[in-house]
mmCIF file of C-alpha atoms in Angstrom:
data_model
loop_
_atom_site.group_PDB
_atom_site.id
_atom_site.type_symbol
_atom_site.label_atom_id
_atom_site.label_comp_id
_atom_site.label_asym_id
_atom_site.label_seq_id
_atom_site.Cartn_x
_atom_site.Cartn_y
_atom_site.Cartn_z
ATOM 1 C CA MET A 1 -39.013 -49.976 23.586
ATOM 2 C CA PRO A 2 -38.113 -47.657 20.534
ATOM 3 C CA LYS A 3 -36.914 -49.927 17.609
ATOM 4 C CA HIS A 4 -33.536 -49.050 15.717
ATOM 5 C CA LEU A 5 -33.560 -50.758 12.216
ATOM 6 C CA VAL A 6 -29.584 -50.571 10.843
ATOM 7 C CA SER A 7 -28.875 -51.244 7.253
ATOM 8 C CA LEU A 8 -25.127 -51.906 5.173
ATOM 9 C CA VAL A 9 -25.375 -50.512 2.043
ATOM 10 C CA SER A 10 -23.578 -52.043 -1.089
ATOM 11 C CA ASP A 11 -23.975 -52.934 -4.482
ATOM 12 C CA GLN A 12 -27.038 -54.949 -3.711
ATOM 13 C CA THR A 13 -30.215 -52.971 -2.508
ATOM 14 C CA LEU A 14 -32.757 -54.676 -2.602
ATOM 15 C CA PRO A 15 -32.143 -56.668 0.899
ATOM 16 C CA ASN A 16 -32.346 -53.470 2.785
ATOM 17 C CA LEU A 17 -35.400 -52.473 1.415
ATOM 18 C CA LEU A 18 -37.060 -55.968 2.116
ATOM 19 C CA LEU A 19 -36.362 -55.895 5.771
ATOM 20 C CA ILE A 20 -37.607 -51.558 5.793
ATOM 21 C CA GLN A 21 -40.713 -52.674 4.600
ATOM 22 C CA GLU A 22 -40.619 -56.009 6.233
ATOM 23 C CA PHE A 23 -40.160 -55.216 9.987
ATOM 24 C CA GLY A 24 -42.592 -52.485 9.871
ATOM 25 C CA ASP A 25 -43.100 -49.970 12.298
ATOM 26 C CA ILE A 26 -39.837 -48.544 12.859
ATOM 27 C CA ASP A 27 -38.581 -45.611 15.027
ATOM 28 C CA GLN A 28 -35.328 -45.351 13.238
ATOM 29 C CA TYR A 29 -33.206 -46.781 10.137
ATOM 30 C CA TRP A 30 -29.274 -46.058 10.541
ATOM 31 C CA MET A 31 -28.001 -46.669 7.079
ATOM 32 C CA ILE A 32 -24.297 -47.641 6.974
ATOM 33 C CA SER A 33 -22.247 -46.745 4.139
ATOM 34 C CA THR A 34 -19.089 -45.457 2.358
ATOM 35 C CA GLU A 35 -17.949 -42.749 -0.247
ATOM 36 C CA LYS A 36 -18.115 -44.312 -2.769
ATOM 37 C CA MET A 37 -21.996 -45.439 -2.116
ATOM 38 C CA GLU A 38 -23.141 -42.079 -1.652
ATOM 39 C CA ARG A 39 -21.364 -41.273 -4.327
ATOM 40 C CA GLN A 40 -23.470 -43.070 -6.373
ATOM 41 C CA GLY A 41 -27.015 -42.216 -5.205
ATOM 42 C CA ARG A 42 -27.478 -45.727 -3.359
ATOM 43 C CA SER A 43 -28.663 -44.799 0.189
ATOM 44 C CA ASP A 44 -30.896 -42.415 -1.265
ATOM 45 C CA TRP A 45 -32.504 -44.606 -3.510
ATOM 46 C CA ILE A 46 -33.626 -47.554 -0.930
ATOM 47 C CA ILE A 47 -34.629 -44.021 1.101
ATOM 48 C CA ARG A 48 -36.993 -42.919 -1.954
ATOM 49 C CA ALA A 49 -37.990 -47.006 -3.257
ATOM 50 C CA SER A 50 -38.936 -47.154 0.674
ATOM 51 C CA GLY A 51 -41.476 -44.507 0.670
ATOM 52 C CA LYS A 52 -40.828 -43.168 3.873
ATOM 53 C CA PRO A 53 -39.913 -39.981 4.799
ATOM 54 C CA ASP A 54 -36.299 -38.910 5.357
ATOM 55 C CA THR A 55 -36.060 -37.374 7.822
ATOM 56 C CA LEU A 56 -37.015 -40.958 9.650
ATOM 57 C CA PHE A 57 -33.360 -41.920 7.732
ATOM 58 C CA ARG A 58 -29.480 -41.199 9.421
ATOM 59 C CA LYS A 59 -26.437 -41.655 7.168
ATOM 60 C CA ILE A 60 -23.497 -43.003 8.345
ATOM 61 C CA ILE A 61 -20.696 -43.028 6.528
ATOM 62 C CA VAL A 62 -17.255 -45.050 7.696
ATOM 63 C CA ILE A 63 -14.156 -46.425 5.456
ATOM 64 C CA GLU A 64 -15.458 -49.820 4.012
ATOM 65 C CA ASP A 65 -11.888 -51.687 4.917
ATOM 66 C CA SER A 66 -11.315 -50.429 8.412
ATOM 67 C CA LEU A 67 -12.522 -51.645 11.597
ATOM 68 C CA GLN A 68 -11.084 -48.697 13.806
ATOM 69 C CA ASP A 69 -12.348 -46.305 11.764
ATOM 70 C CA ILE A 70 -16.130 -48.207 12.118
ATOM 71 C CA ALA A 71 -15.930 -48.716 15.491
ATOM 72 C CA GLU A 72 -15.003 -45.329 16.250
ATOM 73 C CA LYS A 73 -17.889 -43.873 13.753
ATOM 74 C CA LEU A 74 -20.267 -45.813 15.750
ATOM 75 C CA LYS A 75 -19.590 -44.698 19.215
ATOM 76 C CA VAL A 76 -20.233 -41.332 18.094
ATOM 77 C CA GLU A 77 -23.264 -41.794 16.582
ATOM 78 C CA ILE A 78 -24.898 -45.553 18.899
ATOM 79 C CA THR A 79 -25.618 -43.206 21.781
ATOM 80 C CA ALA A 80 -28.356 -45.145 23.582
ATOM 81 C CA SER A 81 -28.618 -48.227 25.109
ATOM 82 C CA ASP A 82 -32.468 -48.082 25.422
ATOM 83 C CA ILE A 83 -33.149 -49.072 21.897
ATOM 84 C CA HIS A 84 -34.015 -52.456 20.536
ATOM 85 C CA PHE A 85 -31.351 -52.542 17.326
ATOM 86 C CA LEU A 86 -32.434 -54.784 14.348
ATOM 87 C CA ILE A 87 -29.647 -54.859 12.238
ATOM 88 C CA ASN A 88 -29.177 -56.273 8.452
ATOM 89 C CA LEU A 89 -25.917 -57.709 8.243
ATOM 90 C CA THR A 90 -26.549 -58.600 3.914
ATOM 91 C CA GLY A 91 -25.177 -55.178 2.868
ATOM 92 C CA GLY A 92 -21.668 -53.963 2.838
ATOM 93 C CA THR A 93 -18.421 -55.579 2.446
ATOM 94 C CA LYS A 94 -17.054 -58.450 5.124
ATOM 95 C CA ILE A 95 -14.690 -55.899 7.262
ATOM 96 C CA MET A 96 -18.174 -53.952 7.373
ATOM 97 C CA SER A 97 -20.348 -56.826 8.477
ATOM 98 C CA LEU A 98 -17.265 -57.761 11.370
ATOM 99 C CA GLY A 99 -17.959 -53.902 12.339
ATOM 100 C CA VAL A 100 -20.964 -53.438 12.990
ATOM 101 C CA TYR A 101 -21.457 -57.153 14.294
ATOM 102 C CA ALA A 102 -18.287 -56.292 16.973
ATOM 103 C CA PHE A 103 -20.090 -52.596 18.062
ATOM 104 C CA PHE A 104 -24.025 -54.194 18.395
ATOM 105 C CA ASN A 105 -22.754 -57.102 19.582
ATOM 106 C CA GLN A 106 -21.856 -55.535 23.009
ATOM 107 C CA LEU A 107 -25.427 -53.142 23.470
ATOM 108 C CA PRO A 108 -28.123 -55.050 25.557
ATOM 109 C CA HIS A 109 -31.334 -55.385 22.946
ATOM 110 C CA HIS A 110 -30.244 -56.321 19.625
ATOM 111 C CA GLN A 111 -30.571 -59.061 16.647
ATOM 112 C CA PHE A 112 -28.795 -59.949 13.904
ATOM 113 C CA TYR A 113 -30.586 -61.000 10.045
ATOM 114 C CA TYR A 114 -29.257 -61.564 7.387
ATOM 115 C CA ILE A 115 -30.983 -62.693 3.702
ATOM 116 C CA PRO A 116 -28.854 -65.695 1.983
ATOM 117 C CA GLY A 117 -28.106 -64.479 -2.207
ATOM 118 C CA GLY A 118 -31.172 -65.851 -4.150
ATOM 119 C CA ARG A 119 -33.669 -66.722 -1.470
ATOM 120 C CA ASN A 120 -36.501 -65.107 -0.349
ATOM 121 C CA ASP A 121 -36.011 -65.812 3.342
ATOM 122 C CA VAL A 122 -34.747 -63.770 5.957
ATOM 123 C CA LEU A 123 -32.274 -65.486 8.465
ATOM 124 C CA ASP A 124 -32.307 -64.609 12.665
ATOM 125 C CA LEU A 125 -29.053 -65.056 13.477
ATOM 126 C CA ALA A 126 -29.706 -65.810 17.531
ATOM 127 C CA GLY A 127 -29.437 -69.041 18.184
ATOM 128 C CA THR A 128 -29.714 -71.834 15.566
ATOM 129 C CA ALA A 129 -30.024 -69.207 13.428
ATOM 130 C CA LYS A 130 -34.141 -69.221 12.842
ATOM 131 C CA GLN A 131 -35.706 -68.757 9.377
ATOM 132 C CA GLN A 132 -38.650 -67.003 7.975
ATOM 133 C CA HIS A 133 -40.696 -66.531 4.715
ATOM 134 C CA ILE A 134 -40.503 -62.182 3.669
ATOM 135 C CA SER A 135 -43.943 -61.981 3.140
ATOM 136 C CA TYR A 136 -43.338 -58.345 1.147
ATOM 137 C CA SER A 137 -43.533 -58.703 -1.891
ATOM 138 C CA ALA A 138 -41.730 -55.376 -4.210
ATOM 139 C CA SER A 139 -43.826 -55.198 -7.522
ATOM 140 C CA VAL A 140 -41.405 -54.142 -10.724
ATOM 141 C CA GLY A 141 -41.606 -50.114 -9.851
ATOM 142 C CA ASP A 142 -40.101 -50.635 -6.741
ATOM 143 C CA PHE A 143 -37.412 -53.266 -7.644
ATOM 144 C CA LEU A 144 -36.079 -51.203 -10.527
ATOM 145 C CA ALA A 145 -36.377 -47.646 -7.720
ATOM 146 C CA VAL A 146 -34.263 -49.440 -5.569
ATOM 147 C CA TYR A 147 -31.899 -49.924 -8.336
ATOM 148 C CA GLY A 148 -31.411 -46.008 -8.780
ATOM 149 C CA ILE A 149 -33.821 -47.005 -12.460
ATOM 150 C CA GLN A 150 -35.961 -45.245 -13.315
ATOM 151 C CA THR A 151 -39.450 -45.764 -15.773
ATOM 152 C CA SER A 152 -40.308 -43.375 -18.289
ATOM 153 C CA SER A 153 -43.578 -45.323 -18.878
ATOM 154 C CA SER A 154 -45.409 -47.781 -16.777
ATOM 155 C CA GLY A 155 -45.653 -49.546 -19.962
ATOM 156 C CA THR A 156 -47.523 -50.762 -23.536
ATOM 157 C CA SER A 157 -51.244 -51.511 -22.650
ATOM 158 C CA VAL A 158 -52.920 -54.968 -24.086
ATOM 159 C CA LEU A 159 -54.652 -54.114 -27.719
ATOM 160 C CA HIS A 160 -56.911 -57.863 -28.174
ATOM 161 C CA THR A 161 -57.813 -60.258 -26.370
ATOM 162 C CA PRO A 162 -55.387 -63.695 -24.862
ATOM 163 C CA ASP A 163 -57.819 -65.734 -26.852
ATOM 164 C CA TYR A 164 -57.458 -63.253 -29.530
ATOM 165 C CA THR A 165 -53.856 -63.496 -29.492
ATOM 166 C CA CYS A 166 -53.797 -66.766 -29.212
ATOM 167 C CA GLU A 167 -55.824 -67.328 -32.111
ATOM 168 C CA PHE A 168 -53.839 -64.641 -34.256
ATOM 169 C CA LEU A 169 -50.676 -67.061 -33.547
ATOM 170 C CA LYS A 170 -52.122 -69.825 -35.154
ATOM 171 C CA HIS A 171 -52.386 -67.379 -38.353
ATOM 172 C CA TYR A 172 -49.090 -66.045 -38.033
ATOM 173 C CA GLN A 173 -47.934 -69.875 -38.302
ATOM 174 C CA HIS A 174 -49.607 -70.464 -41.851
ATOM 175 C CA LEU A 175 -48.313 -66.876 -43.319
ATOM 176 C CA GLY A 176 -46.043 -67.571 -46.257
ATOM 177 C CA GLU A 177 -43.142 -65.888 -47.470
ATOM 178 C CA ASP A 178 -45.517 -62.957 -49.548
ATOM 179 C CA ASP A 179 -46.952 -62.038 -46.399
ATOM 180 C CA PHE A 180 -43.583 -61.707 -44.036
ATOM 181 C CA LYS A 181 -42.183 -59.007 -46.544
ATOM 182 C CA ILE A 182 -45.476 -57.289 -46.638
ATOM 183 C CA LEU A 183 -45.252 -57.119 -42.716
ATOM 184 C CA ASN A 184 -41.597 -56.374 -43.177
ATOM 185 C CA GLN A 185 -43.326 -53.002 -44.805
ATOM 186 C CA LEU A 186 -45.738 -52.415 -42.108
ATOM 187 C CA ARG A 187 -42.871 -52.024 -39.469
ATOM 188 C CA THR A 188 -41.266 -49.490 -41.643
ATOM 189 C CA LYS A 189 -44.705 -48.039 -40.803
ATOM 190 C CA ARG A 190 -44.679 -48.313 -36.858
ATOM 191 C CA LYS A 191 -44.164 -44.292 -35.594
ATOM 192 C CA GLN A 192 -47.031 -43.238 -37.656
ATOM 193 C CA ASN A 193 -50.562 -42.431 -35.833
ATOM 194 C CA ARG A 194 -52.624 -44.269 -38.938
ATOM 195 C CA LEU A 195 -52.450 -46.378 -41.751
ATOM 196 C CA THR A 196 -54.272 -46.566 -45.248
ATOM 197 C CA VAL A 197 -54.522 -50.078 -45.672
ATOM 198 C CA ASN A 198 -54.296 -49.714 -49.255
ATOM 199 C CA THR A 199 -51.436 -47.638 -49.117
ATOM 200 C CA ILE A 200 -49.423 -51.489 -48.848
ATOM 201 C CA PRO A 201 -49.531 -53.260 -52.049
ATOM 202 C CA GLY A 202 -51.350 -56.966 -50.854
ATOM 203 C CA LEU A 203 -51.738 -56.184 -47.149
ATOM 204 C CA SER A 204 -56.015 -56.054 -47.033
ATOM 205 C CA GLU A 205 -55.278 -59.160 -48.336
ATOM 206 C CA CYS A 206 -52.619 -60.508 -45.834
ATOM 207 C CA LEU A 207 -54.944 -58.828 -43.005
ATOM 208 C CA LYS A 208 -57.124 -60.959 -43.703
ATOM 209 C CA ARG A 209 -55.537 -64.392 -43.799
ATOM 210 C CA MET A 210 -54.854 -63.518 -40.560
ATOM 211 C CA ASN A 211 -58.530 -62.106 -39.650
ATOM 212 C CA TYR A 212 -57.486 -59.359 -38.746
ATOM 213 C CA PRO A 213 -60.011 -56.098 -37.517
ATOM 214 C CA VAL A 214 -59.800 -53.305 -40.097
ATOM 215 C CA GLU A 215 -61.923 -50.483 -39.202
ATOM 216 C CA ASN A 216 -62.844 -48.258 -42.233
ATOM 217 C CA ASP A 217 -59.814 -49.437 -44.161
ATOM 218 C CA GLN A 218 -57.616 -48.352 -41.554
ATOM 219 C CA LEU A 219 -55.077 -49.092 -39.337
ATOM 220 C CA LEU A 220 -53.842 -46.936 -35.944
ATOM 221 C CA ARG A 221 -50.746 -47.320 -34.666
ATOM 222 C CA ALA A 222 -51.505 -49.738 -32.017
ATOM 223 C CA ASP A 223 -52.414 -51.719 -34.675
ATOM 224 C CA ILE A 224 -49.575 -51.420 -36.795
ATOM 225 C CA ARG A 225 -47.743 -52.121 -33.659
ATOM 226 C CA TYR A 226 -49.689 -55.226 -32.903
ATOM 227 C CA LEU A 227 -48.816 -56.848 -36.225
ATOM 228 C CA THR A 228 -45.290 -56.045 -36.591
ATOM 229 C CA GLY A 229 -44.365 -57.720 -33.344
ATOM 230 C CA ASP A 230 -46.374 -56.963 -30.535
ATOM 231 C CA TRP A 231 -48.773 -59.241 -30.696
ATOM 232 C CA PHE A 232 -46.124 -61.854 -29.546
ATOM 233 C CA GLU A 233 -44.965 -59.762 -26.476
ATOM 234 C CA GLU A 234 -49.319 -59.854 -25.228
ATOM 235 C CA TYR A 235 -48.950 -63.764 -26.039
ATOM 236 C CA VAL A 236 -46.455 -63.632 -23.482
ATOM 237 C CA TYR A 237 -47.474 -61.044 -21.543
ATOM 238 C CA ALA A 238 -51.120 -62.556 -20.650
ATOM 239 C CA ALA A 239 -49.566 -66.700 -20.462
ATOM 240 C CA CYS A 240 -47.269 -64.851 -17.652
ATOM 241 C CA GLN A 241 -49.687 -63.126 -15.946
ATOM 242 C CA SER A 242 -52.557 -65.915 -16.112
ATOM 243 C CA VAL A 243 -50.060 -69.001 -14.916
ATOM 244 C CA LEU A 244 -48.487 -67.128 -12.279
ATOM 245 C CA GLN A 245 -51.600 -64.716 -10.986
ATOM 246 C CA LEU A 246 -49.580 -62.197 -10.920
ATOM 247 C CA PRO A 247 -51.038 -58.390 -9.594
ATOM 248 C CA ALA A 248 -51.110 -55.286 -12.175
ATOM 249 C CA SER A 249 -47.778 -53.657 -10.098
ATOM 250 C CA HIS A 250 -45.834 -57.146 -10.206
ATOM 251 C CA ILE A 251 -45.947 -57.192 -14.322
ATOM 252 C CA ALA A 252 -45.791 -54.381 -17.420
ATOM 253 C CA MET A 253 -45.390 -55.113 -21.242
ATOM 254 C CA GLY A 254 -42.714 -52.903 -23.718
ATOM 255 C CA ILE A 255 -41.511 -50.755 -20.261
ATOM 256 C CA GLU A 256 -38.880 -48.026 -20.705
ATOM 257 C CA ILE A 257 -35.858 -47.792 -18.369
ATOM 258 C CA LYS A 258 -33.356 -45.465 -18.022
ATOM 259 C CA ARG A 259 -30.108 -44.316 -16.207
ATOM 260 C CA GLU A 260 -28.727 -40.595 -16.054
ATOM 261 C CA LYS A 261 -25.353 -42.330 -16.476
ATOM 262 C CA THR A 262 -24.062 -46.044 -17.033
ATOM 263 C CA VAL A 263 -20.712 -47.988 -15.989
ATOM 264 C CA SER A 264 -19.699 -48.775 -19.669
ATOM 265 C CA GLY A 265 -20.935 -44.787 -21.150
ATOM 266 C CA ASP A 266 -22.536 -46.451 -24.017
ATOM 267 C CA GLU A 267 -26.275 -46.456 -25.139
ATOM 268 C CA VAL A 268 -28.552 -48.645 -23.667
ATOM 269 C CA PRO A 269 -31.502 -50.192 -25.224
ATOM 270 C CA ASN A 270 -33.903 -49.425 -22.474
ATOM 271 C CA GLU A 271 -37.044 -50.955 -23.618
ATOM 272 C CA PHE A 272 -37.486 -54.695 -22.393
ATOM 273 C CA ASP A 273 -40.427 -56.620 -23.285
ATOM 274 C CA VAL A 274 -41.992 -58.636 -20.379
ATOM 275 C CA ILE A 275 -41.060 -57.867 -17.216
ATOM 276 C CA PHE A 276 -42.101 -59.111 -13.768
ATOM 277 C CA THR A 277 -41.083 -59.690 -10.554
ATOM 278 C CA ARG A 278 -42.146 -63.017 -8.128
ATOM 279 C CA ASN A 279 -40.548 -63.762 -4.747
ATOM 280 C CA ASN A 280 -38.417 -60.268 -4.971
ATOM 281 C CA LYS A 281 -36.804 -61.966 -7.963
ATOM 282 C CA LEU A 282 -36.881 -60.163 -10.920
ATOM 283 C CA TYR A 283 -37.735 -61.371 -14.247
ATOM 284 C CA VAL A 284 -36.988 -60.012 -17.873
ATOM 285 C CA ILE A 285 -38.251 -61.703 -21.189
ATOM 286 C CA GLU A 286 -37.363 -60.349 -25.028
ATOM 287 C CA CYS A 287 -40.021 -61.644 -27.673
ATOM 288 C CA LYS A 288 -38.529 -62.483 -30.989
ATOM 289 C CA THR A 289 -40.827 -63.823 -33.216
ATOM 290 C CA SER A 290 -37.707 -65.497 -35.195
ATOM 291 C CA ILE A 291 -34.085 -64.703 -34.208
ATOM 292 C CA PHE A 292 -33.288 -63.590 -37.607
ATOM 293 C CA SER A 293 -34.569 -60.597 -39.537
ATOM 294 C CA ARG A 294 -36.575 -61.319 -43.004
ATOM 295 C CA HIS A 295 -35.500 -57.118 -43.853
ATOM 296 C CA VAL A 296 -32.819 -59.032 -46.659
ATOM 297 C CA GLU A 297 -33.203 -62.814 -48.113
ATOM 298 C CA ALA A 298 -30.146 -64.376 -46.108
ATOM 299 C CA GLY A 299 -31.037 -62.975 -42.750
ATOM 300 C CA ILE A 300 -29.485 -61.367 -39.818
ATOM 301 C CA ASN A 301 -28.943 -62.901 -36.901
ATOM 302 C CA ILE A 302 -30.322 -60.661 -34.321
ATOM 303 C CA LEU A 303 -30.270 -62.755 -31.380
ATOM 304 C CA ASP A 304 -26.709 -61.376 -30.936
ATOM 305 C CA GLU A 305 -28.303 -57.738 -30.347
ATOM 306 C CA THR A 306 -30.815 -59.555 -27.884
ATOM 307 C CA LEU A 307 -28.251 -60.402 -25.646
ATOM 308 C CA TYR A 308 -26.578 -57.711 -25.502
ATOM 309 C CA LYS A 309 -29.301 -55.801 -24.391
ATOM 310 C CA LEU A 310 -30.316 -58.201 -21.872
ATOM 311 C CA GLY A 311 -26.824 -58.679 -20.258
ATOM 312 C CA ALA A 312 -26.348 -54.717 -20.560
ATOM 313 C CA LEU A 313 -28.593 -55.062 -17.559
ATOM 314 C CA LYS A 314 -26.087 -56.559 -15.440
ATOM 315 C CA GLN A 315 -23.313 -54.613 -16.210
ATOM 316 C CA ASP A 316 -24.908 -51.199 -16.401
ATOM 317 C CA PHE A 317 -27.971 -50.968 -14.218
ATOM 318 C CA GLY A 318 -26.871 -53.760 -11.561
ATOM 319 C CA LEU A 319 -29.126 -55.819 -11.604
ATOM 320 C CA TYR A 320 -29.059 -59.973 -11.885
ATOM 321 C CA PRO A 321 -32.102 -61.121 -13.691
ATOM 322 C CA GLN A 322 -33.503 -64.509 -14.327
ATOM 323 C CA SER A 323 -32.936 -63.939 -18.864
ATOM 324 C CA PHE A 324 -34.674 -65.090 -21.345
ATOM 325 C CA VAL A 325 -35.427 -65.521 -24.958
ATOM 326 C CA PHE A 326 -38.641 -66.195 -26.286
ATOM 327 C CA THR A 327 -38.586 -66.973 -30.116
ATOM 328 C CA LEU A 328 -41.193 -68.484 -32.337
ATOM 329 C CA SER A 329 -38.001 -70.037 -33.880
ATOM 330 C CA HIS A 330 -37.227 -73.286 -33.312
ATOM 331 C CA LEU A 331 -33.700 -75.559 -32.486
ATOM 332 C CA GLY A 332 -32.067 -76.542 -35.212
ATOM 333 C CA GLU A 333 -28.945 -76.930 -37.809
ATOM 334 C CA LYS A 334 -31.360 -75.462 -41.064
ATOM 335 C CA LYS A 335 -31.634 -71.289 -42.326
ATOM 336 C CA ASN A 336 -33.154 -69.609 -39.861
ATOM 337 C CA GLN A 337 -33.240 -72.216 -36.902
ATOM 338 C CA ILE A 338 -31.504 -71.579 -33.484
ATOM 339 C CA ARG A 339 -28.101 -73.468 -33.772
ATOM 340 C CA PRO A 340 -26.170 -75.259 -31.062
ATOM 341 C CA HIS A 341 -23.419 -72.102 -31.107
ATOM 342 C CA HIS A 342 -25.702 -69.414 -30.299
ATOM 343 C CA LEU A 343 -26.925 -71.605 -27.006
ATOM 344 C CA LYS A 344 -24.125 -72.267 -26.260
ATOM 345 C CA ARG A 345 -23.282 -67.702 -25.931
ATOM 346 C CA ALA A 346 -26.513 -67.352 -24.323
ATOM 347 C CA ASN A 347 -25.665 -70.181 -21.880
ATOM 348 C CA TYR A 348 -22.670 -68.173 -21.047
ATOM 349 C CA MET A 349 -24.630 -65.346 -20.880
ATOM 350 C CA ASN A 350 -26.808 -67.146 -17.814
ATOM 351 C CA ILE A 351 -29.462 -66.280 -20.684
ATOM 352 C CA LYS A 352 -32.285 -68.851 -21.498
ATOM 353 C CA VAL A 353 -33.730 -69.350 -25.083
ATOM 354 C CA ILE A 354 -36.924 -71.080 -25.742
ATOM 355 C CA ASP A 355 -38.069 -71.956 -28.603
ATOM 356 C CA GLY A 356 -41.290 -72.438 -30.110
ATOM 357 C CA SER A 357 -42.001 -75.989 -29.066
ATOM 358 C CA ILE A 358 -42.815 -74.575 -26.461
ATOM 359 C CA LEU A 359 -43.767 -70.848 -27.187
ATOM 360 C CA LYS A 360 -46.693 -72.685 -29.333
ATOM 361 C CA ASP A 361 -48.345 -74.796 -28.140
ATOM 362 C CA SER A 362 -50.286 -73.295 -24.504
ATOM 363 C CA ASP A 363 -49.628 -76.572 -21.934
ATOM 364 C CA ARG A 364 -46.001 -76.674 -22.809
ATOM 365 C CA LEU A 365 -46.014 -72.734 -22.171
ATOM 366 C CA ALA A 366 -47.864 -73.361 -19.513
ATOM 367 C CA LYS A 367 -45.749 -75.249 -17.303
ATOM 368 C CA PHE A 368 -42.716 -74.020 -18.231
ATOM 369 C CA ILE A 369 -43.067 -70.807 -16.759
ATOM 370 C CA LYS A 370 -44.416 -72.323 -13.797
ATOM 371 C CA ASP A 371 -41.192 -74.150 -12.688
ATOM 372 C CA LEU A 372 -39.464 -70.770 -13.123
ATOM 373 C CA ILE A 373 -40.701 -70.303 -10.010
#
C-alpha cells in the first residue's frame, strides 16, 4: 500500500523536515500551507532541505482559520482510499490541525503524529500515544536551510591543534596591558594578507612571550586573526567537538549566514563564532576574550552588541537556539568585570553568559558542555 506523508506548514519548519527524513521511503508528500507561508517560501525551504525531488511534493493552500475551506480543499485533492496516510500535526494553526485531523480520521488507513516542543521524540497519537526517539540528526547546514537561511561559507578552518591552543590560553592569561595594546594594533590589520612583524613596535617580543611560531618574520592573515581572537573560537570549538563527539557536519566555526530580507529590515551581523547541532537542537556561542573593548582606556562594553546579535536570530531568522556568550571576563563589581545588570539583561533574552572561571578550567568547561545536552 502506498504511503503518503502529510505536513502542516508554519513558522517552525524543522518538525516537518524531521519526519520527512525519519520516515524514509514515502511515495508522496503533501504540504498543507497558507498563502502567508507560501509568500515567505517556507514550503520550498522544507523541500530543498529534504534533498528529495520536487516532483514528490504537492501543496494544498488553505485558509488557516476556516474549517470549511480546509475540508473542501482536502476533499478535492485527496481522493484515493487505498493509501496509508501519515499525518504530522505538529505545524499549522490550531484550526488547521483540527480540520486536518477531522478529514483524515474518516479515512480507512491513517496515523497521526506529533513532535512535542523541545524534545527529540515523536508521538504516535493512536491509542496510548506511543513515543519513539527521532533517529535522524539534522546537520548545521540542514538546520539552517529548513529556515531559509543561506550560508556564504562553511566556516573557517582550525589553524592550530587543540593542545597548542590550550597552551596559548595559559600564555594569554599572563599578558600585560602593553601586550594588549600591541594586539589591538594588530587587530586593525585583520584584513591584511601578510604582515612583517617589525611593522608594529614590540610585536616581536610579544609573540615570543606567547611562544607563537613565526616564519621569516612574517604573519599571514590566518595568524593575525588567530592572535586577535580566533584562538578563543578555536578553543571553544575544539572543546565542544571533543566533549560531544560531534561529526564535522554538525559543528562550524566562523560561519556566515544570510537571508535576502529580514523581518526588521535592518542589516544584521551575520557571522557567528561557534554553532552546532545536537539532538536536533541548535546551539550558538559567541566568543569574547573580554566583554570590554581595550581600544580606549575607559573600556567600552561590547556585551550589548553581542546580545543584540544573538537576539537577531529570533527576530530576523526565526531561530530559537540555545544561545551563549563565552568570555574570559569574570563575574564581579570591579572595572571590566561582568556585573549583575549585564547578567540580568542576558537572562531576559534567554542568553547564558559563561565567564572565565569556567572557561580557563578545562575540566569545568568539559562538565559544562556535557550538561548542555
